[in-house]
Structures are given as C-alpha cells and as structure tokens.
Coordinates of C-alpha atoms and ligand atoms in Angstrom, one line a residue:
X1 CA 4.3 17.6 -15.1
X2 CA 0.8 16.4 -15.7
X3 CA -1.8 17.7 -13.4
X4 CA -5.3 16.5 -13.6
X5 CA -8.5 17.8 -12.2
X6 CA -10.9 15.1 -11.2
X7 CA -14.5 15.3 -12.2
X8 CA -16.1 15.7 -8.9
X9 CA -18.5 18.5 -9.8
X10 CA -17.7 20.7 -6.8
X11 CA -15.0 23.1 -6.4
X12 CA -15.9 25.0 -3.3
X13 CA -13.3 23.9 -0.8
X14 CA -15.5 24.8 2.1
X15 CA -18.2 22.2 1.3
X16 CA -16.4 19.0 1.8
X17 CA -14.9 17.9 5.0
X18 CA -11.5 16.4 4.6
X19 CA -8.1 17.2 6.0
X20 CA -4.7 16.2 4.7
X21 CA -4.4 12.9 6.5
X22 CA -1.2 11.0 7.0
X23 CA -2.6 8.3 4.8
X24 CA -3.2 10.8 1.9
X25 CA 0.4 12.2 2.2
X26 CA 1.8 8.6 2.2
X27 CA -0.2 7.6 -0.9
X28 CA 0.7 10.9 -2.6
X29 CA 4.4 10.6 -2.0
X30 CA 4.5 7.0 -3.1
X31 CA 2.5 7.8 -6.3
X32 CA 4.6 10.9 -7.1
X33 CA 7.6 8.4 -7.3
X34 CA 6.3 8.1 -10.9
X35 CA 7.2 11.7 -11.3
X36 CA 10.7 11.0 -10.2
X37 CA 10.8 8.0 -12.6
X38 CA 9.9 10.3 -15.5
X39 CA 12.1 13.2 -14.5
X40 CA 15.0 10.9 -14.0
X41 CA 14.6 9.7 -17.6
X42 CA 14.4 13.2 -19.0
X43 CA 17.6 14.2 -17.2
X44 CA 19.8 11.0 -17.5
X45 CA 20.0 10.7 -21.3
X46 CA 21.9 13.8 -22.0
X47 CA 24.7 13.0 -19.6
X48 CA 25.0 9.4 -20.7
X49 CA 25.1 10.3 -24.4
X50 CA 28.0 12.6 -23.7
X51 CA 30.0 9.8 -21.8
X52 CA 32.9 8.5 -23.9
X53 CA 32.6 4.9 -22.6
X54 CA 29.0 4.8 -23.7
X55 CA 29.7 6.4 -27.1
X56 CA 32.6 4.2 -27.9
X57 CA 30.5 1.1 -27.2
X58 CA 27.3 2.0 -28.9
X59 CA 28.0 4.9 -31.1
X60 CA 31.6 4.5 -32.3
X61 CA 31.1 7.0 -35.2
X62 CA 30.0 9.7 -32.8
X63 CA 32.9 8.9 -30.5
X64 CA 35.4 9.3 -33.3
X65 CA 33.8 12.5 -34.5
X66 CA 33.7 13.9 -31.1
X67 CA 37.5 13.5 -30.7
X68 CA 38.5 14.7 -34.1
X69 CA 40.0 18.1 -33.5
X70 CA 38.7 19.5 -36.7
X71 CA 35.2 18.3 -36.3
X72 CA 32.5 20.9 -36.6
X73 CA 31.5 22.0 -33.1
X74 CA 27.8 22.0 -33.9
X75 CA 27.7 18.6 -35.6
X76 CA 29.7 16.3 -33.5
X77 CA 26.7 14.6 -31.8
X78 CA 24.5 14.6 -34.9
X79 CA 23.5 11.0 -35.2
X80 CA 20.0 9.6 -35.8
X81 CA 20.7 6.5 -33.7
X82 CA 21.9 8.6 -30.8
X83 CA 18.8 10.7 -31.0
X84 CA 16.6 7.6 -31.2
X85 CA 18.2 6.5 -27.9
X86 CA 16.7 9.6 -26.3
X87 CA 13.5 10.0 -28.3
X88 CA 12.3 6.3 -28.6
X89 CA 11.0 6.5 -25.0
X90 CA 8.5 9.4 -25.9
X91 CA 7.1 7.6 -28.9
X92 CA 6.5 4.5 -26.7
X93 CA 4.9 6.7 -24.1
X94 CA 2.7 8.4 -26.7
X95 CA 1.3 5.0 -27.8
X96 CA 1.0 3.5 -24.5
X97 CA -0.8 6.4 -22.9
X98 CA -3.8 5.5 -25.0
X99 CA -3.9 2.0 -23.6
X100 CA -3.3 3.3 -20.1
X101 CA -6.3 5.5 -20.4
X102 CA -8.3 2.3 -21.0
X103 CA -6.6 0.2 -18.2
X104 CA -7.2 3.2 -15.8
X105 CA -10.9 2.9 -16.2
X106 CA -11.1 -0.9 -16.4
X107 CA -8.6 -2.1 -13.8
X108 CA -8.1 1.1 -11.8
X109 CA -5.4 3.7 -11.2
X110 CA -3.4 1.5 -8.8
X111 CA -3.1 -1.5 -11.2
X112 CA -2.1 0.9 -13.9
X113 CA 0.6 2.3 -11.7
X114 CA 1.9 -1.1 -10.8
X115 CA 2.0 -2.0 -14.4
X116 CA 4.0 1.2 -15.0
X117 CA 6.6 0.3 -12.4
X118 CA 7.0 -3.3 -13.8
X119 CA 7.5 -2.1 -17.4
X120 CA 9.8 0.5 -16.1
X121 CA 11.9 -2.0 -14.1
X122 CA 12.2 -4.3 -17.1
X123 CA 13.4 -1.3 -19.2
X124 CA 16.0 -0.4 -16.5
X125 CA 17.4 -4.0 -16.4
X126 CA 17.7 -4.1 -20.2
X127 CA 19.4 -0.7 -20.3
X128 CA 21.8 -1.3 -17.5
X129 CA 22.8 -4.6 -18.9
X130 CA 22.8 -3.6 -22.6
X131 CA 25.3 -5.4 -24.8
X132 CA 24.2 -3.8 -28.1
X133 CA 22.1 -1.0 -29.5
X134 CA 19.0 -3.2 -29.9
X135 CA 19.0 -4.0 -26.2
X136 CA 19.4 -0.3 -25.4
X137 CA 16.6 0.8 -27.6
X138 CA 14.2 -1.9 -26.5
X139 CA 15.0 -0.9 -23.0
X140 CA 14.1 2.6 -23.7
X141 CA 10.8 1.6 -25.3
X142 CA 9.9 -0.4 -22.1
X143 CA 10.8 2.7 -20.1
X144 CA 8.5 4.7 -22.4
X145 CA 5.7 2.3 -21.8
X146 CA 6.2 2.7 -18.1
X147 CA 6.2 6.5 -18.4
X148 CA 3.0 6.4 -20.6
X149 CA 1.2 4.2 -18.0
X150 CA 2.5 6.3 -15.1
X151 CA 1.8 9.7 -16.6
X152 CA -1.8 8.8 -17.3
X153 CA -2.5 7.1 -14.0
X154 CA -0.6 9.0 -11.4
X155 CA -1.9 12.6 -11.8
X156 CA -5.4 11.2 -12.0
X157 CA -4.7 9.2 -8.8
X158 CA -3.2 12.2 -7.0
X159 CA -6.1 14.4 -7.8
X160 CA -8.7 11.9 -6.8
X161 CA -7.2 11.2 -3.4
X162 CA -6.5 14.9 -2.6
X163 CA -8.9 16.8 -0.4
X164 CA -10.5 19.4 -2.7
X165 CA -8.8 22.3 -1.2
X166 CA -5.3 20.9 -1.7
X167 CA -5.8 19.6 -5.1
X168 CA -3.9 22.3 -7.0
X169 CA -0.9 21.9 -4.7
X170 CA -0.9 18.2 -5.2
X171 CA -1.0 18.7 -8.9
X172 CA 2.0 20.8 -9.0
X173 CA 3.7 18.3 -6.6
X174 CA 3.9 15.9 -9.5
X175 CA 5.7 18.5 -11.7
X176 CA 7.9 19.2 -8.7
X177 CA 9.0 15.6 -8.5
X178 CA 9.6 15.5 -12.2
X179 CA 12.1 18.4 -11.8
X180 CA 13.6 16.7 -8.8
X181 CA 14.0 13.6 -10.8
X182 CA 15.8 15.6 -13.6
X183 CA 18.1 17.1 -11.0
X184 CA 19.0 13.8 -9.3
X185 CA 19.8 12.4 -12.8
X186 CA 22.2 15.3 -13.4
X187 CA 23.9 14.7 -10.1
X188 CA 24.2 11.0 -10.7
X189 CA 25.7 11.6 -14.1
X190 CA 28.2 14.1 -12.6
X191 CA 29.6 11.3 -10.4
X192 CA 29.3 8.2 -12.7
X193 CA 31.1 9.9 -15.5
X194 CA 34.3 9.3 -13.5
X195 CA 33.6 5.6 -13.2
X196 CA 35.2 3.7 -16.2
X197 CA 34.2 1.9 -18.2
X198 CA 30.7 1.3 -16.7
X199 CA 29.6 4.6 -15.3
X200 CA 26.8 4.8 -17.7
X201 CA 25.4 1.5 -16.6
X202 CA 25.1 2.9 -13.1
X203 CA 23.4 6.0 -14.4
X204 CA 20.8 3.9 -16.3
X205 CA 20.5 1.4 -13.5
X206 CA 19.7 4.0 -10.7
X207 CA 16.4 4.6 -12.5
X208 CA 15.3 1.3 -10.9
X209 CA 15.2 2.9 -7.5
X210 CA 12.0 5.0 -7.9
X211 CA 10.5 2.2 -9.9
X212 CA 11.0 -0.2 -7.0
X213 CA 9.6 2.3 -4.5
X214 CA 6.6 2.8 -6.7
X215 CA 6.0 -1.0 -7.0
X216 CA 6.5 -1.8 -3.4
X217 CA 4.5 1.3 -2.3
X218 CA 1.6 0.5 -4.6
X219 CA 1.1 -2.7 -2.6
X220 CA 0.4 -0.5 0.4
X221 CA -1.6 2.3 -1.1
X222 CA -5.3 2.5 -1.7
X223 CA -7.3 2.5 -5.0
X224 CA -9.1 5.8 -5.4
X225 CA -12.8 6.0 -4.3
X226 CA -13.7 7.4 -7.7
X227 CA -12.1 4.3 -9.5
X228 CA -13.8 1.9 -7.2
X229 CA -17.2 3.5 -7.7
X230 CA -16.5 3.8 -11.4
X231 CA -15.9 0.0 -11.4
X232 CA -19.2 -0.7 -9.6
X233 CA -17.7 -1.2 -6.1
X234 CA -19.5 1.7 -4.3
X235 CA -19.3 0.1 -0.7
X236 CA -15.6 -0.2 -0.9
X237 CA -15.4 3.3 -2.4
X238 CA -17.3 4.8 0.5
X239 CA -15.2 2.9 3.1
X240 CA -11.9 4.1 1.4
X241 CA -13.2 7.7 1.2
X242 CA -13.8 7.7 5.0
X243 CA -10.4 6.3 5.5
X244 CA -8.5 8.8 3.4
X245 CA -10.5 11.8 4.6
X246 CA -10.1 10.6 8.2
X247 CA -13.8 11.4 8.8
X248 CA -17.2 9.6 8.8
X249 CA -18.7 12.8 7.4
X250 CA -18.1 12.3 3.7
X251 CA -21.6 11.7 2.3
X252 CA -21.7 14.9 0.2
X253 CA -18.4 14.1 -1.4
X254 CA -19.4 10.6 -2.0
X255 CA -22.7 11.6 -3.7
X256 CA -20.6 13.9 -5.9
X257 CA -18.4 11.0 -7.0
X258 CA -21.4 8.8 -7.6
X259 CA -23.1 11.6 -9.7
X260 CA -20.0 12.3 -11.6
X261 CA -19.5 8.6 -12.5
X262 CA -23.2 8.3 -13.5
X263 CA -22.8 11.4 -15.7
X264 CA -19.7 10.1 -17.3
X265 CA -21.4 6.7 -17.9
X266 CA -24.2 8.4 -19.8
X267 CA -21.6 9.9 -22.3
X268 CA -21.1 6.9 -24.6
X269 CA -18.4 8.6 -26.6
X270 CA -16.5 11.3 -24.8
X271 CA -14.2 11.5 -27.9
X272 CA -17.1 12.3 -30.2
X273 CA -18.3 14.9 -27.8
X274 CA -14.9 16.5 -27.9
X275 CA -15.3 17.0 -31.7
X276 CA -18.3 19.3 -31.1
X277 CA -17.8 23.0 -31.9
X278 CA -18.4 24.0 -28.3
X279 CA -15.4 21.8 -27.2
X280 CA -13.1 23.4 -29.8
X281 CA -11.7 26.2 -27.6
X282 CA -10.6 23.9 -24.8
X283 CA -9.2 21.3 -27.2
X284 CA -7.2 23.9 -29.1
X285 CA -5.8 25.3 -25.9
X286 CA -5.0 21.8 -24.5
X287 CA -3.1 20.8 -27.6
X288 CA -1.4 24.1 -28.3
X289 CA -0.3 24.6 -24.7
X290 CA 1.7 21.3 -25.1
X291 CA 3.0 22.2 -28.5
X292 CA 4.1 25.6 -27.3
X293 CA 5.5 24.1 -24.1
X294 CA 7.8 21.9 -26.2
X295 CA 8.6 24.7 -28.7
X296 CA 10.0 26.8 -25.8
X297 CA 13.0 24.5 -26.6
X298 CA 13.1 23.3 -22.9
X299 CA 13.9 19.7 -23.7
X300 CA 16.8 20.8 -25.9
X301 CA 18.2 21.9 -22.6
X302 CA 16.9 19.1 -20.4
X303 CA 18.0 16.3 -22.7
X304 CA 21.1 17.8 -24.2
X305 CA 22.5 20.3 -21.7
X306 CA 25.7 18.4 -21.2
X307 CA 26.1 17.9 -24.9
X308 CA 25.2 21.6 -25.4
X309 CA 27.8 22.7 -22.8
X310 CA 30.4 20.5 -24.3
X311 CA 29.7 22.0 -27.6
X312 CA 30.6 25.3 -26.1
X313 CA 33.9 24.0 -24.9
X314 CA 33.3 22.8 -21.3
X315 CA 35.1 19.6 -20.4
X316 CA 33.1 16.6 -19.5
X317 CA 32.5 17.3 -15.8
X318 CA 32.2 21.0 -16.4
X319 CA 29.3 20.4 -18.7
X320 CA 27.6 18.0 -16.3
X321 CA 28.2 20.4 -13.4
X322 CA 26.4 23.1 -15.5
X323 CA 23.6 20.7 -16.1
X324 CA 23.3 20.2 -12.2
X325 CA 23.1 24.0 -11.8
X326 CA 20.3 24.4 -14.4
X327 CA 18.6 21.4 -12.8
X328 CA 18.6 23.1 -9.4
X329 CA 17.3 26.3 -10.9
X330 CA 14.4 24.2 -12.5
X331 CA 13.4 22.8 -9.1
X332 CA 13.5 26.0 -7.1
X333 CA 11.6 27.9 -9.7
X334 CA 8.9 25.3 -9.8
X335 CA 8.4 25.8 -6.2
X336 CA 8.0 29.6 -7.0
X337 CA 5.1 28.7 -9.2
X338 CA 3.4 26.8 -6.5
X339 CA 3.1 30.0 -4.5
X340 CA 2.4 32.5 -7.4
X341 CA 0.0 30.6 -9.7
X342 CA -3.1 31.4 -7.6
X343 CA -2.0 34.9 -6.7
X344 CA -0.7 36.6 -9.8
X345 CA -2.7 34.4 -12.2
X346 CA -1.8 32.2 -15.2
X347 CA -1.5 34.8 -17.9
X348 CA 0.8 37.1 -16.0
X349 CA 3.2 34.2 -15.4
X350 CA 3.1 32.9 -19.0
X351 CA 3.7 36.4 -20.4
X352 CA 6.5 37.3 -18.0
X353 CA 8.1 34.1 -18.9
X354 CA 7.8 34.7 -22.7
X355 CA 9.6 38.0 -22.3
X356 CA 12.4 36.4 -20.2
X357 CA 12.8 33.3 -22.3
X358 CA 12.9 35.5 -25.5
X359 CA 15.5 37.7 -24.2
X360 CA 17.7 34.9 -23.0
X361 CA 17.3 32.9 -26.1
X362 CA 18.3 35.8 -28.3
X363 CA 21.3 36.7 -26.1
X364 CA 22.5 33.1 -26.3
X365 CA 22.1 32.9 -30.0
X366 CA 24.0 36.3 -30.5
X367 CA 26.9 35.1 -28.3
X368 CA 27.1 31.7 -30.1
X369 CA 26.7 33.3 -33.5
X370 CA 29.6 35.7 -32.9
X371 CA 31.9 33.7 -30.8
X372 CA 31.4 30.0 -31.4
X373 CA 32.8 29.0 -34.7
X374 CA 32.9 25.5 -36.0
X375 CA 36.1 24.6 -34.3
X376 CA 36.9 26.9 -31.3
X377 CA 35.8 27.0 -27.7
X378 CA 34.0 29.9 -26.0
X379 CA 36.2 31.9 -23.7
X380 CA 35.6 30.9 -20.0
X381 CA 33.9 34.2 -19.3
X382 CA 31.6 34.0 -22.1
X383 CA 30.8 30.3 -21.3
X384 CA 29.8 31.4 -17.8
X385 CA 27.5 34.2 -19.3
X386 CA 25.8 31.5 -21.4
X387 CA 25.3 29.2 -18.4
X388 CA 23.7 32.2 -16.6
X389 CA 21.5 32.9 -19.5
X390 CA 20.4 29.3 -19.7
X391 CA 19.6 29.5 -15.9
X392 CA 17.4 32.6 -16.5
X393 CA 15.7 30.7 -19.4
X394 CA 15.0 27.6 -17.3
X395 CA 13.8 29.6 -14.3
X396 CA 11.2 31.4 -16.4
X397 CA 10.0 28.1 -18.0
X398 CA 9.8 26.4 -14.6
X399 CA 7.4 28.9 -13.1
X400 CA 5.2 29.2 -16.2
X401 CA 5.0 27.0 -19.2
X402 CA 6.3 23.9 -17.3
X403 CA 3.5 23.4 -14.7
X404 CA 0.9 25.5 -16.6
X405 CA 1.3 23.5 -19.7
X406 CA -0.4 20.8 -17.6
X407 CA -2.5 22.8 -15.3
X408 CA -4.5 24.8 -17.8
X409 CA -5.6 21.9 -20.0
X410 CA -6.7 20.1 -16.9
X411 CA -8.9 22.7 -15.5
X412 CA -10.6 24.1 -18.6
X413 CA -12.6 21.1 -19.9
X414 CA -16.1 20.5 -18.8
X415 CA -16.8 17.3 -16.9
X416 CA -18.0 15.2 -19.8
X417 CA -14.9 15.7 -21.9
X418 CA -12.3 16.2 -19.3
X419 CA -10.7 12.7 -19.4
X420 CA -10.7 12.5 -23.1
X421 CA -9.5 16.1 -23.5
X422 CA -6.6 15.5 -21.1
X423 CA -5.6 12.4 -23.1
X424 CA -5.0 14.8 -26.1
X425 CA -2.9 17.1 -23.8
X426 CA -0.7 14.0 -22.6
X427 CA -0.3 12.6 -26.1
X428 CA 0.5 16.0 -27.7
X429 CA 3.2 16.5 -25.1
X430 CA 4.8 13.1 -25.8
X431 CA 4.6 13.6 -29.6
X432 CA 6.3 17.0 -29.5
X433 CA 8.8 15.9 -26.9
X434 CA 9.7 13.0 -29.3
X435 CA 10.0 15.4 -32.2
X436 CA 12.4 17.8 -30.4
X437 CA 14.4 14.9 -28.9
X438 CA 14.7 13.3 -32.4
X439 CA 15.5 16.4 -34.3
X440 CA 17.5 18.8 -32.0
X441 CA 21.0 17.6 -32.6
X442 CA 20.5 17.6 -36.4
X443 CA 18.9 21.0 -36.2
X444 CA 21.9 22.2 -34.2
X445 CA 24.2 20.8 -36.8
X446 CA 22.3 22.6 -39.7
X447 CA 21.1 25.8 -38.1
X448 CA 24.0 26.3 -35.6
X449 CA 23.4 29.2 -33.4
X450 CA 20.3 29.9 -35.4
X451 CA 18.5 27.2 -33.4
X452 CA 18.1 29.7 -30.6
X453 CA 16.5 32.2 -33.0
X454 CA 14.2 29.5 -34.2
X455 CA 12.9 28.8 -30.7
X456 CA 12.9 32.6 -30.0
X457 CA 10.5 33.0 -33.0
X458 CA 8.1 30.4 -31.4
X459 CA 8.2 32.3 -28.2
X460 CA 6.9 35.4 -30.0
X461 CA 4.1 33.3 -31.4
X462 CA 3.2 31.8 -28.1
X463 CA 3.3 35.2 -26.4
X464 CA 0.8 36.6 -29.0
X465 CA -1.4 33.5 -28.4
X466 CA -1.3 34.1 -24.7
X467 CA -2.3 37.7 -25.0
X468 CA -5.3 37.1 -27.3
X469 CA -6.4 33.5 -26.8
X470 CA -5.6 32.1 -23.4
X471 CA -8.2 33.1 -20.9
X472 CA -7.5 33.7 -17.3
X473 CA -8.6 30.8 -15.1
X474 CA -7.3 31.9 -11.8
X475 CA -9.8 31.2 -9.0
X476 CA -12.5 30.1 -11.3
X477 CA -14.2 26.9 -10.0
X478 CA -13.8 24.3 -12.8
X479 CA -17.4 23.7 -13.2
X480 CA -18.1 27.4 -13.8
X481 CA -15.5 27.7 -16.5
X482 CA -18.2 27.6 -19.3
X483 CA -20.2 30.6 -17.9
X484 CA -17.5 32.7 -16.4
X485 CA -14.6 32.1 -18.9
X486 CA -15.5 30.7 -22.3
X487 CA -18.8 32.5 -22.7
X488 CA -17.2 35.7 -21.8
X489 CA -14.0 35.5 -23.9
X490 CA -13.9 38.0 -26.8
X491 CA -13.2 35.3 -29.4
X492 CA -14.0 31.9 -27.9
X493 CA -17.5 33.0 -27.0
X494 CA -18.4 32.6 -30.7
X495 CA -18.0 28.9 -30.1
X496 CA -20.3 29.0 -27.1
X497 CA -23.4 30.8 -28.1
X498 CA -26.7 29.3 -28.7
X499 CA -26.1 28.9 -32.4
X500 CA -23.1 26.8 -31.6
X501 CA -25.1 24.6 -29.4
X502 CA -27.8 24.3 -32.0
X503 CA -25.2 23.4 -34.6
X504 CA -23.8 20.7 -32.4
X505 CA -27.3 19.3 -31.8
X506 CA -28.0 19.4 -35.5
X507 CA -24.8 17.5 -36.2
X508 CA -25.7 14.9 -33.6
X509 CA -29.2 14.5 -34.9
X510 CA -28.1 14.3 -38.5
X511 CA -30.0 17.5 -39.4
X512 CA -28.6 19.7 -42.2
X513 CA -27.5 23.0 -40.9
X514 CA -27.8 25.0 -44.1
Ligands
BGC1 C1 7.6 19.1 -19.6 C2 8.9 18.2 -19.8 C3 10.1 19.0 -19.4 C4 10.0 19.3 -18.0 C5 11.1 20.2 -17.5 C6 7.6 19.4 -18.1 O1 6.5 20.1 -17.8 O2 6.5 18.4 -20.0 O3 8.9 17.9 -21.3 O4 11.2 18.2 -19.6 O5 8.8 20.0 -17.7 O6 11.1 20.4 -16.1

C-alpha cells in the first residue's frame, strides 16, 4: 500500500553512506505492523459478514434472506447496514488522514503511529465486545481513524529511515505487509467460522495483535531524523541519523535533510502550490491512479470474496478457503512486483495487467451470466474455473495497480508539493474504497453478472490512460522528473513550458493573463 518518497533532494544511491543496519530493519518491521493492521481489516470483514452467527445477531434480515431457498442469489447480502459495517472504516480513514498529516508535522511520525495503534486498539475492543450495531459501527470508525493515522505516518516513516538505495524496496514492503494482513485475516476467518456462536468475535479481536505490537514497538523505535529537524531539534536529528546509518559519515545526507526542511518551510501553502497549472499533471495522475486502482474492482474481491464465492454456491468454508487461495496469490504476486518494477518498468506492468484483468473479468462475467441464475449454484467444475479466473485477476492486480497505485504518485511530485500531493492520493484511495465497499453488494444485486462487465469497461479506460498519459518513471531520480519526464511527455509538456510558468506567476502576482 502507500509508499512515500521523502523529500531529501538526492537520489543517487552512491552519494550517501548508509547500510541496512539492524536498527533500521527493526524499526521498519515494527512500523510495517501498521500495514498488517490495515490489511487485516481489509480481509476480515468479508468473512465475518458471511458468518451466520454474526448475521443473526446484527443483521437478522440478511440472515433470513440468506437462508430462504428462493432468495435471489445476487441479492441475498444487499443491505446498506451490512455495507456500512465494511465501508465506515474508510470514511473515517479519509477524514482522519487529513488530521494525521498535521500531527505528522507537528508531533512527529512516531507519535502519530502511536496514536494510530491506540485508536485501533479501542476499535478492536468495541468490535470484539459488540452487543449492538452501534457498538460495531463506532468500533469500525475508530479502526478507520487508526488506519488513517497509520497510513499517513508509516510510509513516510519507512521512507525517511531507509537508506536511499533501499527506499523503493522498503516502500513496497508496506504493500507486502498489507497483502500478508489480508491473507492472515482470511486464514483466521477460515478457522473461526467453526467456533459457535462467537467465532466472529475472535476474528475481529485478533486485529488487536498487530496494533499491540505497533504500540509496544513504537516505544522502542526512533523518531525520524527528518521529523526531528523539521521540529527544530537538529542536534537530536544528527545523532539519530548516525545511529540508524551505523556511520559517523552522514554530513551530506544531514545537509540534504536540513536543506529540504528549509525549502519546505519557505512554501507557506503547499496546497496552493498544488493548484498551479504546472502541478496539474502530477495531481491528475496521483488522483486518477487511485480512482482507477479502486475501479479495477479489487476490493469487491478483497472485501467480499467469501460472500461472492457463496453467491456462486460454495458452502461457508469452501468460500473462505477460496478467499485464502486468492489471498496467497495476492501476497506472492506482490513479491513479483518487487523484482520486476525497476526492470521492466511501470508502464509495461500496468498494461500487461490491464489485458489480464480484462480477460479474466469478461470470462467471469460470461460464466455467471450464462450459468448462475437467481436461484441455482454453479456446477463444481465451473466454480473452480471461476476461482482460477479470480486468482489470475488478483495476480495481475498485485504486481501492477496495487503497488504502483501508490508508488507512482509518490515519485512524481517535485519536492515542494510532494507531501500535499500525496495526501490527495491517500484520501482519493480512501474515498473510492469507501464507495466500492458501500455500493458493491447493491450493484451486484441490480447488475448481477453485469458488475464484472462494468469493471471491465473501466479497465479499458485505464488501459488507454496508461498508454497515452502515464509517463514511464523507471530509473528516473525523483528530482529529475520535471526535466526528464514531464517536460518531454507529448501531452503533459504543455503544462510545463515557459508559458505555463508565466501564467502561474501571473496568477500568484494577481496579474491578468489576457
Ligand atoms: C489497495 C487496497 C487493496 C489492496 C489489495 C492496495 O494497494 O489500496 O485497496 O485492498 O491493495 O492488496
């Protein structure tokens, strides 16, 4: 999930000394527990919302509908309250990530992460002990605040402590932990579904484990040198930099941090800067990468895989087992992207994935359209074919739009708008995740198999967008993006020329541009 490139103004890995010290690894692993927290949440709700004990207690209408033999296959889970259970988390994360971006600067990354784990734990307690729907939803909202704080602070933290030459790898480590979190949640659900009547409480309660590790761990880990300098504590920043790099020879890197902080301080309103014409290309890419990432339909699978598989006729554990399989494919394919992203490039991965996702979505749509009517089950053979198609779809997402949806927005902004620009990426992700989570079950009820053609149509749009408008950023140092990428792109260069700069300056100085 989110990756973040820190404004340090230098991307030549040779120039800074700094190895991967044990302390950096320890800090990274502890911080990445936030990725597990987030992933666990993504993966857990689908299994829980398909458990009978849970439905009977909180959503009796859905429970009755699910067991009515004559009930329409596609509609049995269509319930706004049930969807709100899943989606409320993302709305809370959307709102709280704005506040988290402020606390990150004012109180530091470490404190923001600690706050994340505390909110998260409070949410876990309410969820695991829930007696009514209100407790359940308030718990989800607190989890969402935890996710918002965590997702804003942790990727930033990881990138700031990483030695420059390992920064890309550490970025994708966060997404990898998200996928591992999803997988663990699927496995937990697979077992707890057989514990009656409180298996769902165990599922929701286990989310506390990564949160406790993050909280206890955050007492041990360091604050980042950048954050210390940013908050006017340069001596501590220098000391900490020496400690995490395992070297006394850190002066150049420290100077870069100090310069970057000074440059950032001079920009009084990064958000206003972002509205300039010359920032338009990066802003459009950052927002649309997230919108498209969600309109691949991935979270229809991640949140509702067990529900979806039950819709096709799998029994409870059969559907959870299938979710475990797709979760494993998700993890393994994310590892593939770690190795390929800097070799074959971003565009190649995005385009290959569009073709594979398109083919699998259309095939699933056709099978469901032809063979899954309102009240039958798919034959076992066809159901297995659908699971294989879902795996092909998830694999291609996981080595492309999953990690790159975060990586590309984080590496294309120039220094002065990077933090504010990345905030737009995080919040767009949360907003569209919320929309999909809230709407998917109703869409499935109304559009039936057509839902897969709906996502397929989006994939065509994003494929065209990739071909024409996403520039290749492989191996380009982040501070050379402007010259080597934007100013050379056939379309985006129109926003980068001298005229554009002049227009920006005119707007800033209040001069009419007519
Ligand atoms: C997306 C999540 C998604 C996850 C699946 C992330 O990049 O932002 O919405 O659930 O990938 O692995």
